[in-house]
Coordinates of C-alpha atoms in Angstrom, one line a residue:
M510 CA 0.0 0.0 0.0
T511 CA 1.4 3.4 -1.0
I512 CA 1.8 6.0 1.8
I513 CA 0.9 9.5 0.7
R514 CA 2.8 12.1 2.8
Q515 CA 0.9 15.3 3.3
P516 CA 3.1 18.4 2.8
S517 CA 3.4 20.5 6.0
L518 CA 2.6 24.2 6.1
F519 CA 5.5 26.6 6.5
G520 CA 4.7 29.2 9.1
I521 CA 6.3 32.0 11.1
Q522 CA 7.8 29.6 13.7
E523 CA 9.5 27.6 11.0
L524 CA 10.7 30.9 9.4
Y525 CA 12.3 32.0 12.7
N526 CA 14.1 28.7 13.0
M527 CA 16.0 29.3 9.7
E528 CA 19.6 30.5 9.6
P529 CA 19.9 34.3 10.3
T530 CA 21.1 35.2 6.8
Q531 CA 18.2 33.5 5.0
K532 CA 15.7 34.6 7.7
Y533 CA 16.7 38.3 7.5
E534 CA 16.7 38.3 3.7
A535 CA 13.3 36.7 3.5
I536 CA 11.7 39.2 5.9
I537 CA 13.5 42.4 4.8
S538 CA 12.8 41.6 1.1
T539 CA 9.1 42.1 1.7
I540 CA 9.7 45.7 3.0
D541 CA 10.6 48.6 0.8
V542 CA 13.7 49.7 2.8
D543 CA 14.7 52.2 0.0
A544 CA 11.4 54.2 0.6
I545 CA 12.1 54.3 4.3
Y546 CA 15.7 55.3 3.7
H547 CA 14.7 58.2 1.4
A548 CA 12.1 59.4 4.0
V549 CA 14.6 59.7 6.8
T550 CA 17.8 60.8 5.1
K551 CA 18.9 64.4 4.5
K552 CA 17.0 66.2 1.7
S553 CA 19.6 69.0 1.2
R554 CA 23.3 68.9 0.2
F555 CA 23.9 71.8 2.6
G556 CA 25.0 71.2 6.2
A557 CA 27.1 68.5 7.8
P558 CA 27.4 65.3 5.8
E559 CA 25.8 62.1 7.2
E560 CA 28.4 59.5 8.0
L561 CA 26.1 56.8 9.3
N562 CA 24.9 53.9 7.3
Y563 CA 21.2 54.7 7.6
A564 CA 20.0 51.8 5.4
A565 CA 21.8 49.4 7.7
M566 CA 20.4 51.1 10.8
I567 CA 16.9 50.7 9.5
I568 CA 17.5 47.0 8.8
S569 CA 19.0 46.5 12.2
C570 CA 15.8 48.1 13.8
F571 CA 13.7 45.5 12.1
V572 CA 16.1 42.7 12.9
R573 CA 16.0 43.7 16.6
Y574 CA 12.3 42.6 16.6
V575 CA 13.0 39.5 14.7
E576 CA 15.7 38.5 17.1
R577 CA 13.7 39.7 20.2
I578 CA 16.5 42.0 21.3
P579 CA 14.9 43.9 24.2
T580 CA 16.7 47.3 23.9
I581 CA 18.7 49.5 21.6
K582 CA 21.6 49.2 24.0
D583 CA 21.6 45.4 23.6
L584 CA 21.4 45.8 19.8
I585 CA 24.5 48.0 19.8
K586 CA 26.3 45.6 22.1
R587 CA 25.5 42.7 19.7
L588 CA 26.7 44.8 16.7
H589 CA 30.0 45.4 18.5
E590 CA 30.5 41.8 19.5
D591 CA 29.1 39.8 16.6
I592 CA 30.7 40.7 13.2
A593 CA 28.5 38.2 11.3
F594 CA 25.4 39.8 12.8
K595 CA 26.7 43.2 11.9
L596 CA 27.2 42.1 8.2
N597 CA 23.8 40.5 8.1
C598 CA 22.2 43.8 9.2
G599 CA 23.8 45.5 6.1
F600 CA 26.7 47.2 7.8
L601 CA 30.2 47.1 6.2
V602 CA 33.2 46.0 8.3
S603 CA 34.5 49.5 8.1
D604 CA 31.2 51.1 9.3
A605 CA 31.1 52.5 12.8
V606 CA 28.4 51.1 15.0
P607 CA 25.8 53.9 15.6
S608 CA 25.3 55.2 19.1
E609 CA 22.0 55.2 21.1
A610 CA 21.7 58.9 20.3
S611 CA 21.9 58.1 16.6
Y612 CA 19.1 55.5 16.8
S613 CA 17.1 58.0 18.9
R614 CA 17.4 60.5 16.1
L615 CA 16.3 57.8 13.6
V616 CA 13.1 57.2 15.6
T617 CA 12.5 60.9 15.7
K618 CA 12.7 61.1 11.9
L619 CA 10.3 58.1 11.6
L620 CA 7.7 59.7 13.8
E621 CA 7.8 62.9 11.8
C622 CA 6.7 61.1 8.7
D623 CA 4.0 58.4 8.0
I624 CA 6.4 56.1 6.0
L625 CA 5.8 53.1 8.4
E626 CA 2.0 53.5 7.9
K627 CA 2.5 53.4 4.1
Q628 CA 4.8 50.4 4.3
K629 CA 2.2 48.5 6.4
E630 CA -0.4 49.1 3.7
K631 CA 2.1 48.2 0.9
V632 CA 2.9 44.8 2.5
V633 CA -0.8 44.0 2.7
L634 CA -1.4 45.0 -0.9
Q635 CA 1.5 42.9 -2.0
A636 CA 0.1 39.9 -0.1
I637 CA -3.3 40.4 -1.8
E638 CA -1.7 40.7 -5.2
E639 CA 0.2 37.4 -4.6
G640 CA -3.0 35.6 -3.6
F641 CA -2.2 35.1 0.1
I642 CA -5.2 37.2 1.4
T643 CA -8.5 35.9 0.2
D644 CA -10.6 36.3 3.3
D645 CA -14.3 36.9 3.3
T646 CA -14.4 37.4 7.1
V647 CA -12.4 39.8 9.4
A648 CA -12.1 39.9 13.2
I649 CA -11.6 43.1 15.3
D650 CA -10.2 43.1 18.8
A651 CA -7.9 45.2 21.1
T652 CA -5.1 44.2 23.4
H653 CA -3.4 46.4 26.0
F654 CA 0.3 46.9 26.8
E655 CA 1.9 48.9 29.5
A656 CA 3.9 52.2 29.1
R657 CA 7.5 52.6 29.9
D658 CA 6.9 55.4 32.4
Q659 CA 6.2 54.7 36.1
T660 CA 2.5 54.7 36.6
P661 CA 1.2 57.9 38.0
P662 CA -1.5 58.0 40.7
K663 CA -5.0 57.8 39.4
E664 CA -6.7 61.2 39.1
E665 CA -9.6 61.8 41.4
K666 CA -12.5 64.1 40.5
P667 CA -12.7 67.3 42.5
K668 CA -15.5 67.6 45.1
S669 CA -17.3 70.1 42.9
E670 CA -17.6 67.5 40.1
Q671 CA -18.7 64.6 42.3
K672 CA -22.3 63.6 42.1
K673 CA -24.7 65.2 44.5
R674 CA -27.2 62.9 46.2
G675 CA -30.9 63.4 45.7
R676 CA -33.2 64.1 42.8
K677 CA -32.7 67.3 40.7
T678 CA -35.4 69.8 40.4
K679 CA -37.0 70.5 37.0
E680 CA -35.0 73.7 36.6
E681 CA -31.7 72.0 37.7
R682 CA -32.3 69.1 35.2
E683 CA -33.0 71.5 32.3
Q684 CA -29.8 73.4 33.1
W685 CA -27.8 70.2 33.5
L686 CA -29.1 69.0 30.0
K687 CA -28.1 72.3 28.5
D688 CA -24.6 72.2 30.1
Q689 CA -24.1 68.6 28.9
A690 CA -25.1 69.5 25.3
E691 CA -22.6 72.4 25.3
K692 CA -19.9 70.3 26.8
E693 CA -20.4 67.5 24.3
A694 CA -20.3 69.9 21.4
T695 CA -16.8 71.1 22.4
M696 CA -15.5 67.6 23.3
P697 CA -12.7 65.9 21.2
L698 CA -14.0 63.4 18.7
Y699 CA -13.0 60.3 20.7
E700 CA -14.7 61.6 23.8
K701 CA -18.1 62.0 22.0
K702 CA -20.5 59.1 21.5
I703 CA -19.6 56.5 18.8
E704 CA -22.3 57.7 16.4
A705 CA -20.4 61.0 16.0
Q706 CA -17.8 59.0 13.9
L707 CA -20.1 57.8 11.2
D708 CA -19.9 60.8 8.9
V709 CA -16.3 61.9 9.8
P710 CA -13.7 61.3 7.1
L711 CA -11.1 58.5 7.6
A712 CA -8.1 61.0 7.7
E713 CA -9.7 63.0 10.5
L714 CA -10.6 59.9 12.4
R715 CA -7.0 58.7 12.4
S716 CA -5.4 62.0 13.1
E717 CA -7.5 62.7 16.2
V718 CA -6.8 59.3 18.0
P719 CA -5.4 60.0 21.5
I720 CA -2.0 58.3 21.8
E721 CA -0.6 59.4 25.1
P722 CA -0.4 56.8 27.9
K723 CA -3.5 56.7 30.1
W724 CA -5.0 54.5 32.8
G725 CA -7.1 51.7 31.4
V726 CA -9.3 49.1 33.0
K727 CA -10.3 45.5 32.1
K728 CA -12.0 42.6 33.8
N729 CA -9.9 39.6 34.8
S730 CA -11.1 36.0 34.7
E731 CA -12.7 36.4 38.2
G732 CA -14.8 39.4 36.9
K733 CA -12.8 42.0 38.9
N734 CA -11.5 45.2 37.5
V735 CA -7.8 45.4 36.9
F736 CA -6.2 48.8 36.2
W737 CA -3.1 49.4 34.1
F738 CA -1.3 52.4 32.6
G739 CA -0.3 52.5 29.0
Y740 CA -1.7 51.9 25.5
K741 CA -4.0 49.8 23.3
A742 CA -3.4 48.0 20.0
H743 CA -6.6 47.8 17.9
L744 CA -6.4 45.2 15.1
I745 CA -8.5 44.1 12.2
V746 CA -7.3 40.7 11.1
G747 CA -8.2 38.3 8.2
T748 CA -9.6 35.2 9.9
S749 CA -8.2 32.8 7.4
S750 CA -4.9 34.5 6.3
Q751 CA -4.2 36.0 9.8
Y752 CA -2.7 39.1 8.3
I753 CA -3.2 42.4 10.1
L754 CA -5.3 44.3 7.5
D755 CA -5.4 47.5 9.5
S756 CA -4.3 48.7 12.9
L757 CA -4.8 51.6 15.3
F758 CA -2.7 52.7 18.2
S759 CA -4.4 54.5 21.1
S760 CA -4.2 55.6 24.7
G761 CA -5.2 52.8 27.2
N762 CA -8.4 54.5 28.2
L763 CA -10.0 54.5 24.8
N764 CA -13.1 52.3 24.6
D765 CA -12.6 49.4 22.2
G766 CA -15.8 50.2 20.4
K767 CA -14.6 53.7 19.5
A768 CA -11.8 52.2 17.4
A769 CA -14.0 49.9 15.4
I770 CA -15.4 52.5 12.9
P771 CA -11.9 53.9 12.0
L772 CA -10.7 50.3 11.3
L773 CA -13.8 49.4 9.3
K774 CA -13.5 52.6 7.2
G775 CA -9.8 51.9 6.8
I776 CA -10.1 48.6 5.1
H777 CA -13.2 49.7 3.1
E778 CA -11.4 52.7 1.6
R779 CA -7.9 51.3 1.4
L780 CA -8.5 47.7 0.4
P781 CA -11.6 47.8 -1.9
Q782 CA -10.3 44.7 -3.8
L783 CA -11.1 42.5 -0.8
N784 CA -14.4 40.7 -1.1
L785 CA -15.4 40.8 2.5
R786 CA -18.8 39.6 3.8
Y787 CA -18.6 39.3 7.6
N788 CA -17.2 41.3 10.5
T789 CA -16.8 39.4 13.8
M790 CA -16.4 41.1 17.2
D791 CA -17.0 40.3 20.8
A792 CA -19.6 41.8 23.0
G793 CA -17.4 44.9 23.7
Y794 CA -18.3 46.2 20.2
D795 CA -22.1 45.8 20.5
F796 CA -23.0 49.3 19.7
E797 CA -25.6 50.4 17.1
P798 CA -23.3 52.8 15.1
I799 CA -20.9 49.9 14.5
Y800 CA -23.7 47.8 13.0
E801 CA -24.7 50.9 10.9
Q802 CA -21.2 51.3 9.6
V803 CA -21.0 47.6 8.6
H804 CA -24.4 47.9 6.9
R805 CA -23.3 51.0 4.9
M806 CA -20.3 48.9 3.7
G807 CA -22.7 46.3 2.3
Q808 CA -21.5 43.6 4.8
Q809 CA -22.8 41.7 7.7
S810 CA -22.1 42.0 11.5
V811 CA -21.4 38.9 13.6
I812 CA -21.1 40.5 17.0
A813 CA -21.9 38.9 20.4
Y814 CA -25.0 40.5 22.0
N815 CA -24.4 42.5 25.2
K816 CA -27.6 42.5 27.1
R817 CA -27.9 45.9 28.9
N818 CA -30.8 45.6 31.4
E819 CA -33.2 44.8 28.6
G820 CA -36.3 42.8 29.3
E821 CA -37.5 39.8 27.4
L822 CA -39.4 40.6 24.2
L823 CA -42.8 39.0 24.2
G824 CA -43.2 36.5 21.3
Y825 CA -39.4 36.2 20.7
D826 CA -36.6 34.0 22.2
K827 CA -33.2 35.1 23.6
H828 CA -31.8 35.2 20.0
F829 CA -34.8 37.4 18.8
A830 CA -36.3 34.6 16.7
P831 CA -40.1 34.6 16.7
T832 CA -41.8 31.9 18.9
C833 CA -45.0 30.0 18.4
F834 CA -48.1 30.0 20.6
R835 CA -46.5 27.4 22.9
E836 CA -43.2 29.4 22.9
H837 CA -41.1 27.2 20.7
S838 CA -38.5 29.1 18.6
Y839 CA -38.9 29.3 14.9
R840 CA -35.9 28.0 12.9
Y841 CA -33.6 30.2 10.8
D842 CA -33.9 29.1 7.2
S843 CA -32.2 31.6 4.9
F844 CA -31.3 35.3 4.1
D845 CA -32.6 37.2 1.1
A846 CA -29.8 39.7 0.3
K847 CA -31.9 41.5 -2.3
Y848 CA -34.6 42.4 0.2
E849 CA -32.4 42.1 3.3
T850 CA -34.8 39.7 4.9
L851 CA -34.4 36.8 7.2
K852 CA -36.6 33.8 6.7
Y853 CA -37.8 31.6 9.7
T854 CA -39.7 28.4 9.4
S855 CA -42.0 26.7 11.9
P856 CA -40.4 24.8 14.9
K857 CA -40.0 21.0 14.8
E858 CA -42.3 20.7 17.8
C859 CA -45.2 22.1 15.7
R860 CA -45.4 18.8 13.7
E861 CA -47.0 17.0 16.6
C862 CA -48.7 20.1 18.1
P863 CA -52.5 19.7 18.5
L864 CA -52.9 23.4 17.5
A865 CA -51.1 22.8 14.1
N866 CA -54.4 22.8 12.1
E867 CA -56.1 25.5 14.1
G868 CA -54.4 28.3 12.1
I869 CA -53.0 30.0 15.3
C870 CA -49.4 29.8 14.3
Q871 CA -48.1 30.8 10.9
K872 CA -45.6 28.5 9.1
V873 CA -43.1 31.1 7.9
Y874 CA -41.9 34.4 9.4
K875 CA -39.9 37.0 7.5
M876 CA -38.0 39.8 9.2
K877 CA -36.1 42.7 7.6
I878 CA -32.7 43.2 9.3
T879 CA -33.1 47.0 8.9
K880 CA -35.9 46.8 11.5
D881 CA -33.1 46.5 14.1
L882 CA -29.5 46.0 12.8
R883 CA -28.3 45.1 16.3
K884 CA -30.8 42.3 16.9
Y885 CA -31.3 40.9 13.4
T886 CA -28.1 39.8 11.6
A887 CA -27.4 37.6 8.7
P888 CA -27.1 34.8 9.4
A889 CA -29.5 35.0 12.3
R890 CA -28.3 34.9 15.9
G891 CA -28.5 31.5 17.5
S892 CA -28.1 29.6 14.2
K893 CA -25.3 27.2 13.5
A894 CA -24.1 29.4 10.6
W895 CA -23.8 32.4 13.0
D896 CA -21.9 30.3 15.5
N897 CA -19.5 29.0 12.9
I898 CA -18.6 32.4 11.7
Y899 CA -18.2 33.8 15.2
K900 CA -15.7 31.1 16.0
R901 CA -13.4 32.5 13.4
R902 CA -12.9 35.6 15.7
T903 CA -10.2 33.6 17.6
A904 CA -7.8 34.5 14.8
V905 CA -7.4 38.1 16.1
E906 CA -6.7 36.7 19.6
R907 CA -4.0 34.5 18.1
V908 CA -2.4 37.4 16.4
N909 CA -2.5 39.4 19.6
A910 CA -0.7 36.6 21.4
Y911 CA 1.9 36.4 18.6
L912 CA 2.6 40.2 18.8
K913 CA 3.2 40.0 22.6
E914 CA 5.1 36.7 22.7
W915 CA 7.2 36.8 19.5
F916 CA 7.4 40.5 18.5
Q917 CA 7.8 42.4 21.8
L918 CA 4.6 44.5 21.6
N919 CA 4.5 44.8 25.4
N920 CA 8.2 45.8 25.5
V921 CA 7.8 49.6 25.0
R922 CA 11.1 51.4 25.5
Y923 CA 10.0 54.9 24.8
R924 CA 8.4 57.5 27.2
T925 CA 6.0 59.4 24.9
G926 CA 3.0 58.3 22.9
K927 CA 4.5 59.4 19.5
R928 CA 7.6 57.3 20.0
A929 CA 5.7 54.4 21.4
K930 CA 3.6 54.5 18.2
V931 CA 6.8 54.0 16.1
H932 CA 7.4 50.9 18.2
F933 CA 3.8 49.7 17.5
D934 CA 4.2 50.4 13.8
M935 CA 7.5 48.5 13.7
V936 CA 5.9 45.5 15.5
T937 CA 2.9 45.2 13.2
L938 CA 5.0 45.8 10.1
V939 CA 7.5 43.1 11.0
Y940 CA 4.7 40.7 11.8
N941 CA 3.0 41.1 8.4
A942 CA 6.4 41.0 6.7
S943 CA 7.2 37.7 8.5
K944 CA 3.8 36.4 7.5
L945 CA 4.4 37.3 3.8
A946 CA 7.9 35.8 3.9
A947 CA 6.6 32.5 5.4
D948 CA 3.7 32.4 2.8
R949 CA 6.2 32.9 -0.1
I950 CA 8.4 30.1 1.2
D951 CA 5.4 27.8 1.7
A952 CA 4.3 28.5 -1.8
Q953 CA 7.7 27.4 -3.2
L954 CA 7.7 24.3 -1.1
N955 CA 4.1 23.3 -1.8
P956 CA 3.2 24.8 -5.2
S957 CA 0.3 22.4 -5.8
Q958 CA -1.3 23.0 -2.4
T959 CA -1.0 26.8 -2.8
A960 CA -2.6 26.6 -6.3

């Protein structure tokens, strides 16, 4: 009997087990280092000449994340002690090893331009062109990481702003509502309600994201609040390819839901060639404006429902499917995309029901999703199709774990938000570059399987 051996997939872990020369070349070849070099080098022939090898410095910054070197100081030490490593980073034997101050100036030049953002988008476009990104479903989630600075004490509201006990009079309430409306009108964009983002252009949404380190809060496995000081990484990931299609860096106190619309608009405007159908998110994104944004894009939301002190709807089950006279749930049958209508058929229990021939219960229910985008999704909540799509959301959690474990996302070495954003952009760029490099090698090893 002939034994057929299945070819194994080549992934990021196998890539990182390769020899340094091959590994660096495979990863760096996916990034346009020349474009970054031209963005950070001197634009004028006047002034002091630059004696540093900026191209090699840029490569060594990427290699630092590949090799998990924790600090620039450790990188410089490695360049001094390991001549092979120095050559693999692009330096010549005669080149002087840059100082920490030189690397700091490079980071300053990178934060003054948006070249890393452009390179992140370029790598994704290249992966799409080569056929490695063919997802129809994306997942959105956020992960936190702490700042380099020592955590300051939490700010307490002054006594004048603390809530007064007792019920307000009619005049006090009218004045309070007026003050709240004036206050909200002058608020920064990300302090307003999420619906304020719907008609704001993408460029403005991204430019106004708060990026300074702030106190954040999350619930642990025991349901208790845990406070931390730092930042958040918001990612939108292809559930099959596991590429980061778009990302957002923010302060730690930004609500996860307020980053969803910028990410959704980002892939809709920047990556129109993707044929996306579903957007999966956990219950932290269960806000009506997010459903509205997905609907405007012509796609479907698969978001866990977050019950907010809402009572049970009479005639419907917990998944908002209609119920019969004896409170059995109707079964989801299909979705008519043309009319945006969900079709439900009679429950199994109705076959043997003594009221079946009485005409009390109808056999088919049709429900337009536009009646309530939050409750009625396609496929319908509670159906096997909905559950199977929602399970794909774990892809973004897997990518979050990769970024922290393999790419040093939680190892911020800078004290300001702008410099920490350079770290975040480097991490996400190196991840996508490593993914593209691994996919290219896998395609060469298993051409028939890729085809």
